[in-house]
mmCIF file of C-alpha atoms in Angstrom:
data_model
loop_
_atom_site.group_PDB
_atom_site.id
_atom_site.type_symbol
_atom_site.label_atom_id
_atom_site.label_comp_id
_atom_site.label_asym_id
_atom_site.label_seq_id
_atom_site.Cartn_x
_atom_site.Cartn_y
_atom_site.Cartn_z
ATOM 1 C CA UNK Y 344 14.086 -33.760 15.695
ATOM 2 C CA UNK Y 345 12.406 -33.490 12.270
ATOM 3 C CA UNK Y 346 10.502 -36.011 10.953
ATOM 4 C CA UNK Y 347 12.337 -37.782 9.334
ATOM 5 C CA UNK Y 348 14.496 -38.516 11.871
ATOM 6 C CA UNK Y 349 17.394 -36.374 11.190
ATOM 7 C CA UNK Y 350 18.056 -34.140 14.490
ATOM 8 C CA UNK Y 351 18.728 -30.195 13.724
ATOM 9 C CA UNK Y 352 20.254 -27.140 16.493
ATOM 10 C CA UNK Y 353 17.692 -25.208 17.791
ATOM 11 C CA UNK Y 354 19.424 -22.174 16.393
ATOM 12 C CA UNK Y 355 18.742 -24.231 12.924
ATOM 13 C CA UNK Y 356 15.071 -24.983 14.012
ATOM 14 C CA UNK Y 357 13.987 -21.458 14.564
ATOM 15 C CA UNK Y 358 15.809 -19.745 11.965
ATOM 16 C CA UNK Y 359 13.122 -18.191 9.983
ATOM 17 C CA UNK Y 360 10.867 -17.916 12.502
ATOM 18 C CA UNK Y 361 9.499 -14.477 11.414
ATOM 19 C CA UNK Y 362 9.754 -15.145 7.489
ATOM 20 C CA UNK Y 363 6.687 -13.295 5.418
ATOM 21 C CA UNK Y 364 5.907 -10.875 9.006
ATOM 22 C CA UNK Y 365 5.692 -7.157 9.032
ATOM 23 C CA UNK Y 366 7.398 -5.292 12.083
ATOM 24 C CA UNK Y 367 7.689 -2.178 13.626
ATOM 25 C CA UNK Y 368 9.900 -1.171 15.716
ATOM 26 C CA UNK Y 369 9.586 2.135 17.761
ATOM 27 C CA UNK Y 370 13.216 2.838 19.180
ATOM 28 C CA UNK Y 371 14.657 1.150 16.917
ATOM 29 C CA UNK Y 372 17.557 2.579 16.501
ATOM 30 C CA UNK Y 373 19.862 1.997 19.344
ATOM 31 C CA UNK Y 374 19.309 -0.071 22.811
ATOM 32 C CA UNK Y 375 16.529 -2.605 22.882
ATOM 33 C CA UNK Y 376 14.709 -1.678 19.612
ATOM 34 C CA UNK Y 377 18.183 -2.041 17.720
ATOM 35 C CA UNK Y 378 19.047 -5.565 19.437
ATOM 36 C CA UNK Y 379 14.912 -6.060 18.678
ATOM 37 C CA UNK Y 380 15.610 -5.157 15.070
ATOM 38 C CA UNK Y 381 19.029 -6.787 14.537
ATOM 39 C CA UNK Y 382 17.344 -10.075 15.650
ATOM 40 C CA UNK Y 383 13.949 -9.917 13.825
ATOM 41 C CA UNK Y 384 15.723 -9.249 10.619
ATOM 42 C CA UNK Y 385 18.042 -12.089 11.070
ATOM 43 C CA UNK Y 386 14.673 -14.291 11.871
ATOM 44 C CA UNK Y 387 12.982 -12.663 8.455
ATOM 45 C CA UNK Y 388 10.684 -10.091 9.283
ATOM 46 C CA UNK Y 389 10.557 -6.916 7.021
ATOM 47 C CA UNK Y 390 11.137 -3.661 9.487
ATOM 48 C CA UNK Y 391 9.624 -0.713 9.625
ATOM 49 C CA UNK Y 392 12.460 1.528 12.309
ATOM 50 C CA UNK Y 393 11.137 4.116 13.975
ATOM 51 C CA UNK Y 394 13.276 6.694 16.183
ATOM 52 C CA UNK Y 395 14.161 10.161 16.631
ATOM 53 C CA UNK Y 396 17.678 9.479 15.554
ATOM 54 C CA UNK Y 397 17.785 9.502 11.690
ATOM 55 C CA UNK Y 398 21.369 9.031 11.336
ATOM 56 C CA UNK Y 399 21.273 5.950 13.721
ATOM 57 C CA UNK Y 400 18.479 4.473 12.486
ATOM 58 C CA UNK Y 401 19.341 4.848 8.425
ATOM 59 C CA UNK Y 402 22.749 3.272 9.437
ATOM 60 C CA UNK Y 403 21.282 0.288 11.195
ATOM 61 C CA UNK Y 404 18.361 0.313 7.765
ATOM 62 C CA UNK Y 405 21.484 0.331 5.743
ATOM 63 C CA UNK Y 406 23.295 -2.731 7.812
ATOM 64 C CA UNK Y 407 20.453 -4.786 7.777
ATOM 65 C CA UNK Y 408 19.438 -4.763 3.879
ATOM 66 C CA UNK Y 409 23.562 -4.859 2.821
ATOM 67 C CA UNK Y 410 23.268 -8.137 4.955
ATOM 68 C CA UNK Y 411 20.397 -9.958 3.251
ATOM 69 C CA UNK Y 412 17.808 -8.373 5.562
ATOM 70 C CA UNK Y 413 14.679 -5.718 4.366
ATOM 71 C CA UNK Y 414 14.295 -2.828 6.041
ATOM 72 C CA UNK Y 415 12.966 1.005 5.713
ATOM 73 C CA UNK Y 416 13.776 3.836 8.573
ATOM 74 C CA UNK Y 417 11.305 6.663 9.438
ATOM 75 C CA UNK Y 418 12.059 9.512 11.504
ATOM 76 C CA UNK Y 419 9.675 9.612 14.036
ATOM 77 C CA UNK Y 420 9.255 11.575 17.464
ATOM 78 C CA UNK Y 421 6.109 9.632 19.079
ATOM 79 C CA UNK Y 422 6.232 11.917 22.240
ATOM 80 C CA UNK Y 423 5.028 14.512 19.885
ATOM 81 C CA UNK Y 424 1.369 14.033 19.251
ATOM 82 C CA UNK Y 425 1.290 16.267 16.301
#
């Protein structure tokens, strides 16, 4: 319930949840990091993707921000220290 009485889903009550946050996502483009990403985006949260796959990851940059969403990709290998 909200205060004034009026009772909302709790898919409605945490919608936005990540509005005005930052995140980055290592592995973000497939698996995990691209369910991760797929749901922060929908919760508002500008992404940062990270992942060895570039054409993956500039797909999933490219379905997120043609869907309302705000996202960048970098190509990133973090098992190289270099």
């Amino acid at each position: 319930r909200v205060n004034d009485g009026r009772i909302i889903s709790r898919k409605a009550f945490f919608m936005g949840l990540l509005d005005n946050k930052v995140a980055l996502i290592t592995g973000g483009a497939g698996g995990i990091g691209k369910g991760t990403a797929l749901r922060f985006a929908k919760e508002g949260a500008k992404l940062v993707l990270a992942d060895v796959s570039a054409e993956q990851g500039e797909a999933l940059v490219n379905t997120i921000n043609a869907t309302g969403g705000d996202a960048v990709f970098v190509a990133t290998d973090v098992s190289d220290a270099a």
